[in-house]
Amino acid sequence: QVQLVESGGGLVQAGGSLRLSCAASGGTSSGYAMGWFRQATRKAREFVAASWSGGNIYYGDSAKGRFTFSRDDAKNTVYLQMNSLKPEDSAVYYCAAGSRVPDLSRKYEYDYWGQGTQVTVSS
């Protein structure tokens, strides 16, 4: 059973930056697709970024050009560097892992989820 714990969320002003981390335990992250999703109030959970170990990184439209996904499988940790934050980036950010994820952007294909970390961007 893989457990995921996110950290790094908080309150930041528009234009600022945050770096989220997700630590995995109970399994080796290199064997999983790892991704970030986010869910704003009264909105569906949306894809942010994801990759397989050693594979290409895919970004959702909202993340392209501003967010950077990275993973350190030696530490079983994935990161999301978020720059030029906007108020519309405010959401709970979730880390996800899956062993069979044909489409990295599909949340239903992930097996494990963290509890989420709140990101609030003030204008």
Coordinates of N, CA, C and O in Angstrom, one line a residue:
Q1 N 0.8 -1.2 0.0 CA 0.0 0.0 0.0 C 0.9 1.2 0.0 O 1.7 1.4 0.9
V2 N 0.7 2.0 -1.0 CA 1.5 3.3 -1.1 C 0.8 4.4 -0.4 O -0.4 4.6 -0.5
Q3 N 1.6 5.1 0.4 CA 1.0 6.3 1.1 C 1.8 7.5 0.5 O 3.0 7.5 0.3
L4 N 1.0 8.6 0.3 CA 1.5 9.8 -0.2 C 1.2 11.0 0.7 O 0.1 11.1 1.2
V5 N 2.2 11.8 1.0 CA 2.1 12.9 1.9 C 2.6 14.2 1.2 O 3.8 14.2 0.9
E6 N 1.7 15.1 1.0 CA 2.1 16.4 0.3 C 2.4 17.4 1.4 O 2.0 17.4 2.5
S7 N 3.3 18.3 1.0 CA 3.6 19.5 1.8 C 4.0 20.6 0.9 O 4.2 20.5 -0.3
G8 N 4.1 21.8 1.5 CA 4.6 23.0 0.8 C 3.6 24.0 0.4 O 3.9 25.0 -0.1
G9 N 2.3 23.6 0.7 CA 1.2 24.6 0.3 C 1.2 25.8 1.3 O 2.0 25.8 2.3
G10 N 0.4 26.8 1.0 CA 0.4 27.9 1.8 C -0.3 29.1 1.1 O -0.9 28.9 0.1
L11 N -0.1 30.3 1.7 CA -0.7 31.5 1.2 C 0.4 32.3 0.6 O 1.5 32.5 1.2
V12 N 0.2 32.7 -0.7 CA 1.2 33.5 -1.4 C 0.5 34.6 -2.2 O -0.6 34.4 -2.6
Q13 N 1.2 35.7 -2.4 CA 0.6 36.7 -3.2 C 0.7 36.4 -4.7 O 1.6 35.6 -5.1
A14 N -0.1 37.0 -5.5 CA -0.1 36.8 -6.9 C 1.3 37.2 -7.5 O 1.9 38.2 -7.0
G15 N 1.8 36.3 -8.4 CA 3.2 36.5 -8.9 C 4.2 35.8 -8.1 O 5.4 35.7 -8.6
G16 N 3.9 35.3 -7.0 CA 4.8 34.6 -6.1 C 5.0 33.1 -6.6 O 4.5 32.7 -7.6
S17 N 5.8 32.4 -5.8 CA 6.1 31.0 -6.1 C 6.0 30.1 -4.9 O 6.1 30.6 -3.7
L18 N 5.7 28.9 -5.1 CA 5.6 27.8 -4.1 C 6.2 26.6 -4.7 O 6.1 26.3 -5.9
R19 N 6.8 25.7 -3.8 CA 7.2 24.4 -4.2 C 6.6 23.4 -3.4 O 6.7 23.3 -2.2
L20 N 5.8 22.5 -4.0 CA 5.1 21.4 -3.4 C 6.0 20.2 -3.4 O 6.7 20.0 -4.4
S21 N 5.9 19.4 -2.4 CA 6.6 18.1 -2.3 C 5.6 17.0 -2.0 O 4.6 17.2 -1.4
C22 N 5.9 15.8 -2.5 CA 5.0 14.7 -2.2 C 6.0 13.5 -1.9 O 6.7 13.0 -2.8
A23 N 5.9 13.0 -0.7 CA 6.8 11.9 -0.3 C 6.0 10.6 -0.3 O 4.9 10.5 0.3
A24 N 6.5 9.6 -1.0 CA 5.8 8.3 -1.1 C 6.5 7.3 -0.2 O 7.7 7.3 0.0
S25 N 5.6 6.5 0.5 CA 6.1 5.4 1.3 C 5.3 4.1 1.0 O 4.2 4.2 0.5
G26 N 5.9 3.0 1.4 CA 5.2 1.7 1.2 C 5.4 1.2 -0.2 O 4.8 0.2 -0.6
G27 N 6.2 1.9 -1.0 CA 6.5 1.4 -2.4 C 7.6 2.3 -3.0 O 7.9 3.3 -2.4
T28 N 8.1 1.9 -4.1 CA 9.2 2.6 -4.7 C 8.6 3.5 -5.8 O 7.9 2.9 -6.8
S29 N 8.8 4.8 -5.8 CA 8.1 5.7 -6.7 C 8.5 5.4 -8.1 O 7.8 5.7 -9.1
S30 N 9.7 4.8 -8.3 CA 10.2 4.6 -9.7 C 9.3 3.6 -10.5 O 9.3 3.5 -11.7
G31 N 8.5 2.8 -9.7 CA 7.6 1.9 -10.4 C 6.2 2.4 -10.7 O 5.4 1.7 -11.2
Y32 N 6.0 3.7 -10.4 CA 4.7 4.3 -10.5 C 4.7 5.5 -11.4 O 5.7 6.2 -11.4
A33 N 3.6 5.7 -12.1 CA 3.3 7.0 -12.6 C 3.0 7.9 -11.4 O 2.3 7.5 -10.5
M34 N 3.6 9.1 -11.4 CA 3.3 10.1 -10.3 C 2.8 11.4 -10.9 O 3.3 11.8 -11.9
G35 N 1.8 11.9 -10.2 CA 1.2 13.1 -10.8 C 0.7 14.1 -9.8 O 0.6 13.7 -8.6
W36 N 0.4 15.3 -10.2 CA -0.2 16.3 -9.4 C -1.6 16.7 -10.1 O -1.7 16.9 -11.3
F37 N -2.6 16.8 -9.2 CA -3.9 17.3 -9.6 C -4.3 18.4 -8.7 O -3.7 18.5 -7.6
R38 N -5.3 19.2 -9.0 CA -5.7 20.2 -8.1 C -7.3 20.3 -8.2 O -7.9 20.0 -9.2
Q39 N -7.8 20.7 -7.1 CA -9.3 20.9 -7.1 C -9.7 22.2 -6.4 O -9.4 22.3 -5.2
A40 N -10.2 23.1 -7.1 CA -10.7 24.3 -6.5 C -12.1 24.1 -6.0 O -12.8 23.1 -6.4
T41 N -12.6 25.0 -5.2 CA -13.9 24.9 -4.6 C -15.0 24.8 -5.7 O -15.0 25.6 -6.6
R42 N -15.8 23.8 -5.5 CA -17.0 23.6 -6.5 C -16.5 23.4 -7.9 O -17.3 23.5 -8.8
K43 N -15.3 22.9 -8.1 CA -14.9 22.5 -9.4 C -14.3 21.1 -9.4 O -14.0 20.5 -8.3
A44 N -14.3 20.5 -10.6 CA -13.8 19.1 -10.7 C -12.2 19.1 -10.5 O -11.6 20.1 -10.7
R45 N -11.8 18.0 -10.1 CA -10.3 17.8 -9.9 C -9.7 17.8 -11.3 O -10.1 17.0 -12.2
E46 N -8.6 18.6 -11.5 CA -8.0 18.7 -12.8 C -6.6 18.4 -12.8 O -5.9 18.5 -11.8
F47 N -6.1 17.9 -13.9 CA -4.8 17.4 -14.1 C -3.8 18.6 -14.1 O -4.1 19.6 -14.8
V48 N -2.7 18.5 -13.4 CA -1.7 19.5 -13.4 C -0.4 19.1 -14.2 O 0.1 19.7 -15.1
A49 N 0.2 18.0 -13.7 CA 1.4 17.5 -14.3 C 1.7 16.0 -13.8 O 1.2 15.6 -12.8
A50 N 2.4 15.3 -14.7 CA 2.7 13.9 -14.3 C 3.8 13.3 -15.2 O 4.0 13.8 -16.3
S51 N 4.4 12.2 -14.7 CA 5.3 11.5 -15.5 C 5.5 10.1 -15.0 O 5.2 9.8 -13.8
W52 N 6.0 9.2 -15.8 CA 6.6 7.9 -15.4 C 8.1 8.2 -15.1 O 8.6 9.1 -15.5
S53 N 8.7 7.3 -14.3 CA 10.1 7.4 -14.0 C 10.9 7.4 -15.3 O 10.7 6.4 -16.1
G54 N 11.7 8.4 -15.5 CA 12.5 8.4 -16.7 C 11.8 8.8 -18.0 O 12.4 8.8 -19.1
G55 N 10.5 9.0 -17.9 CA 9.7 9.3 -19.0 C 9.4 10.8 -19.2 O 9.9 11.7 -18.5
N56 N 8.7 11.1 -20.3 CA 8.3 12.5 -20.6 C 7.4 13.0 -19.5 O 6.7 12.3 -18.8
I57 N 7.5 14.3 -19.3 CA 6.6 15.0 -18.3 C 5.5 15.7 -19.1 O 5.7 16.3 -20.2
Y58 N 4.3 15.5 -18.6 CA 3.1 16.1 -19.3 C 2.5 17.1 -18.4 O 2.4 16.9 -17.2
Y59 N 2.0 18.2 -19.0 CA 1.4 19.2 -18.2 C 0.0 19.5 -18.7 O -0.3 19.4 -19.9
G60 N -0.8 19.9 -17.7 CA -2.1 20.4 -18.1 C -2.0 21.8 -18.6 O -1.0 22.5 -18.4
D61 N -3.0 22.3 -19.3 CA -2.9 23.6 -19.9 C -2.7 24.7 -18.9 O -1.9 25.7 -19.2
S62 N -3.2 24.6 -17.7 CA -3.0 25.6 -16.7 C -1.6 25.7 -16.2 O -1.2 26.7 -15.6
A63 N -0.9 24.6 -16.3 CA 0.5 24.6 -15.8 C 1.6 24.9 -16.7 O 2.7 25.3 -16.3
K64 N 1.3 24.8 -18.0 CA 2.3 25.0 -19.0 C 3.0 26.4 -18.9 O 2.3 27.4 -18.9
G65 N 4.3 26.4 -18.9 CA 5.1 27.6 -18.9 C 5.3 28.2 -17.5 O 6.1 29.1 -17.3
R66 N 4.5 27.8 -16.5 CA 4.7 28.4 -15.2 C 5.1 27.3 -14.1 O 5.7 27.7 -13.1
F67 N 4.6 26.1 -14.3 CA 4.9 25.0 -13.3 C 5.9 24.1 -13.9 O 6.0 23.8 -15.1
T68 N 6.7 23.5 -12.9 CA 7.7 22.5 -13.3 C 7.6 21.3 -12.4 O 7.7 21.4 -11.2
F69 N 7.4 20.2 -13.1 CA 7.3 18.9 -12.3 C 8.6 18.2 -12.3 O 9.3 18.3 -13.3
S70 N 9.0 17.6 -11.2 CA 10.2 16.9 -11.2 C 10.0 15.7 -10.2 O 9.1 15.7 -9.3
R71 N 10.9 14.7 -10.3 CA 10.8 13.6 -9.3 C 12.2 13.2 -9.0 O 13.1 13.2 -9.9
D72 N 12.4 12.7 -7.8 CA 13.7 12.2 -7.3 C 13.3 10.8 -6.8 O 12.9 10.6 -5.6
D73 N 13.4 9.8 -7.6 CA 13.0 8.5 -7.2 C 14.0 7.9 -6.2 O 13.6 7.0 -5.4
A74 N 15.2 8.4 -6.0 CA 16.0 7.9 -5.0 C 15.5 8.3 -3.6 O 15.7 7.6 -2.6
K75 N 14.7 9.4 -3.6 CA 14.1 9.9 -2.4 C 12.6 9.6 -2.3 O 11.9 10.0 -1.4
N76 N 12.1 8.9 -3.3 CA 10.7 8.6 -3.4 C 9.8 9.9 -3.3 O 8.8 9.9 -2.6
T77 N 10.2 10.9 -3.9 CA 9.6 12.2 -3.8 C 9.4 12.8 -5.2 O 10.3 12.7 -6.0
V78 N 8.3 13.5 -5.3 CA 8.0 14.3 -6.5 C 7.8 15.7 -6.1 O 7.3 16.0 -4.9
Y79 N 8.0 16.6 -7.0 CA 7.9 18.1 -6.7 C 7.1 18.8 -7.7 O 6.9 18.3 -8.9
L80 N 6.5 19.9 -7.3 CA 5.9 20.8 -8.3 C 6.3 22.2 -7.9 O 5.9 22.8 -6.9
Q81 N 7.1 22.8 -8.8 CA 7.6 24.2 -8.6 C 6.6 25.0 -9.3 O 6.4 24.9 -10.5
M82 N 6.0 25.9 -8.6 CA 4.9 26.8 -9.2 C 5.4 28.2 -9.1 O 5.6 28.8 -8.1
N83 N 5.5 28.8 -10.3 CA 5.9 30.2 -10.4 C 4.8 31.1 -11.0 O 3.9 30.6 -11.6
S84 N 5.0 32.4 -10.9 CA 4.0 33.3 -11.4 C 2.6 32.9 -11.1 O 1.7 32.9 -11.9
L85 N 2.4 32.7 -9.8 CA 1.1 32.2 -9.4 C 0.0 33.2 -9.5 O 0.2 34.4 -9.4
K86 N -1.2 32.7 -9.8 CA -2.4 33.6 -10.0 C -3.5 33.2 -9.0 O -3.5 32.0 -8.6
P87 N -4.4 34.1 -8.8 CA -5.5 33.7 -7.8 C -6.2 32.5 -8.3 O -6.7 31.7 -7.5
E88 N -6.4 32.3 -9.6 CA -7.1 31.1 -10.1 C -6.3 29.8 -9.9 O -6.9 28.7 -10.2
D89 N -5.1 29.9 -9.4 CA -4.3 28.7 -9.1 C -4.7 28.2 -7.7 O -4.3 27.1 -7.3
S90 N -5.5 29.0 -7.0 CA -5.9 28.6 -5.6 C -6.7 27.3 -5.7 O -7.7 27.2 -6.4
A91 N -6.3 26.3 -4.9 CA -6.9 25.0 -4.9 C -6.2 24.1 -3.9 O -5.2 24.5 -3.4
V92 N -6.9 23.0 -3.7 CA -6.2 21.9 -3.0 C -5.4 21.1 -4.0 O -6.0 20.6 -5.0
Y93 N -4.1 20.9 -3.8 CA -3.3 20.2 -4.7 C -3.0 18.8 -4.1 O -2.6 18.6 -3.0
Y94 N -3.3 17.8 -5.0 CA -3.2 16.4 -4.6 C -2.1 15.7 -5.4 O -1.9 15.9 -6.6
C95 N -1.4 14.8 -4.7 CA -0.4 14.0 -5.3 C -1.0 12.6 -5.6 O -1.9 12.2 -4.8
A96 N -0.7 12.0 -6.7 CA -1.3 10.7 -7.1 C -0.2 9.8 -7.6 O 0.7 10.2 -8.2
A97 N -0.5 8.5 -7.4 CA 0.4 7.4 -7.9 C -0.4 6.3 -8.5 O -1.5 6.0 -8.0
G98 N 0.1 5.7 -9.5 CA -0.6 4.6 -10.1 C 0.4 3.7 -10.9 O 1.4 4.1 -11.4
S99 N 0.1 2.4 -10.9 CA 0.9 1.4 -11.6 C 0.5 1.1 -13.0 O 1.3 0.6 -13.8
R100 N -0.8 1.4 -13.3 CA -1.3 1.2 -14.6 C -2.0 2.5 -15.0 O -3.2 2.7 -14.7
V101 N -1.3 3.4 -15.7 CA -1.9 4.7 -16.0 C -1.7 5.0 -17.5 O -0.7 5.6 -17.9
P102 N -2.5 4.4 -18.4 CA -2.3 4.6 -19.8 C -2.3 6.1 -20.2 O -1.6 6.5 -21.1
D103 N -3.2 6.9 -19.5 CA -3.3 8.3 -19.8 C -3.0 9.0 -18.5 O -3.8 9.0 -17.6
L104 N -1.9 9.7 -18.5 CA -1.5 10.4 -17.2 C -2.4 11.4 -16.8 O -2.4 11.8 -15.6
S105 N -3.2 12.0 -17.7 CA -4.1 13.1 -17.3 C -5.4 12.6 -16.7 O -6.2 13.4 -16.2
R106 N -5.7 11.3 -16.7 CA -7.0 10.8 -16.2 C -6.9 10.4 -14.8 O -6.2 9.5 -14.4
K107 N -7.6 11.2 -13.9 CA -7.5 11.0 -12.5 C -8.0 9.6 -12.1 O -7.5 9.0 -11.1
Y108 N -8.9 9.0 -12.8 CA -9.5 7.7 -12.4 C -8.5 6.6 -12.5 O -8.8 5.5 -12.0
E109 N -7.4 6.8 -13.2 CA -6.5 5.7 -13.5 C -5.4 5.6 -12.4 O -4.6 4.7 -12.4
Y110 N -5.4 6.5 -11.5 CA -4.5 6.5 -10.4 C -5.0 5.7 -9.2 O -6.2 5.8 -8.9
D111 N -4.1 4.9 -8.6 CA -4.6 4.1 -7.5 C -4.5 4.7 -6.1 O -5.2 4.4 -5.2
Y112 N -3.5 5.6 -5.9 CA -3.3 6.2 -4.6 C -3.3 7.7 -4.6 O -2.8 8.3 -5.6
W113 N -3.8 8.3 -3.6 CA -3.9 9.7 -3.5 C -3.4 10.2 -2.1 O -3.6 9.5 -1.1
G114 N -2.8 11.4 -2.1 CA -2.5 12.0 -0.8 C -3.7 12.8 -0.3 O -4.7 12.8 -0.9
Q115 N -3.5 13.4 0.9 CA -4.6 14.1 1.5 C -4.7 15.5 1.0 O -5.8 16.1 1.2
G116 N -3.8 16.0 0.2 CA -3.9 17.3 -0.4 C -3.2 18.4 0.5 O -3.1 18.3 1.7
T117 N -2.8 19.4 -0.2 CA -2.2 20.6 0.5 C -2.8 21.8 -0.2 O -3.0 21.9 -1.4
Q118 N -3.3 22.7 0.7 CA -4.0 23.9 0.2 C -3.0 25.0 -0.3 O -2.0 25.3 0.4
V119 N -3.3 25.5 -1.5 CA -2.6 26.6 -2.0 C -3.6 27.8 -2.2 O -4.6 27.6 -2.9
T120 N -3.3 28.9 -1.6 CA -4.1 30.1 -1.8 C -3.3 31.2 -2.3 O -2.2 31.6 -1.7
V121 N -3.7 31.8 -3.4 CA -3.0 32.9 -4.0 C -3.9 34.2 -3.9 O -5.0 34.2 -4.4
S122 N -3.4 35.1 -3.2 CA -4.1 36.4 -3.0 C -3.8 37.4 -4.1 O -2.7 37.4 -4.6
S123 N -4.8 38.2 -4.4 CA -4.6 39.2 -5.5 C -4.1 40.5 -5.0 O -4.0 40.7 -3.8

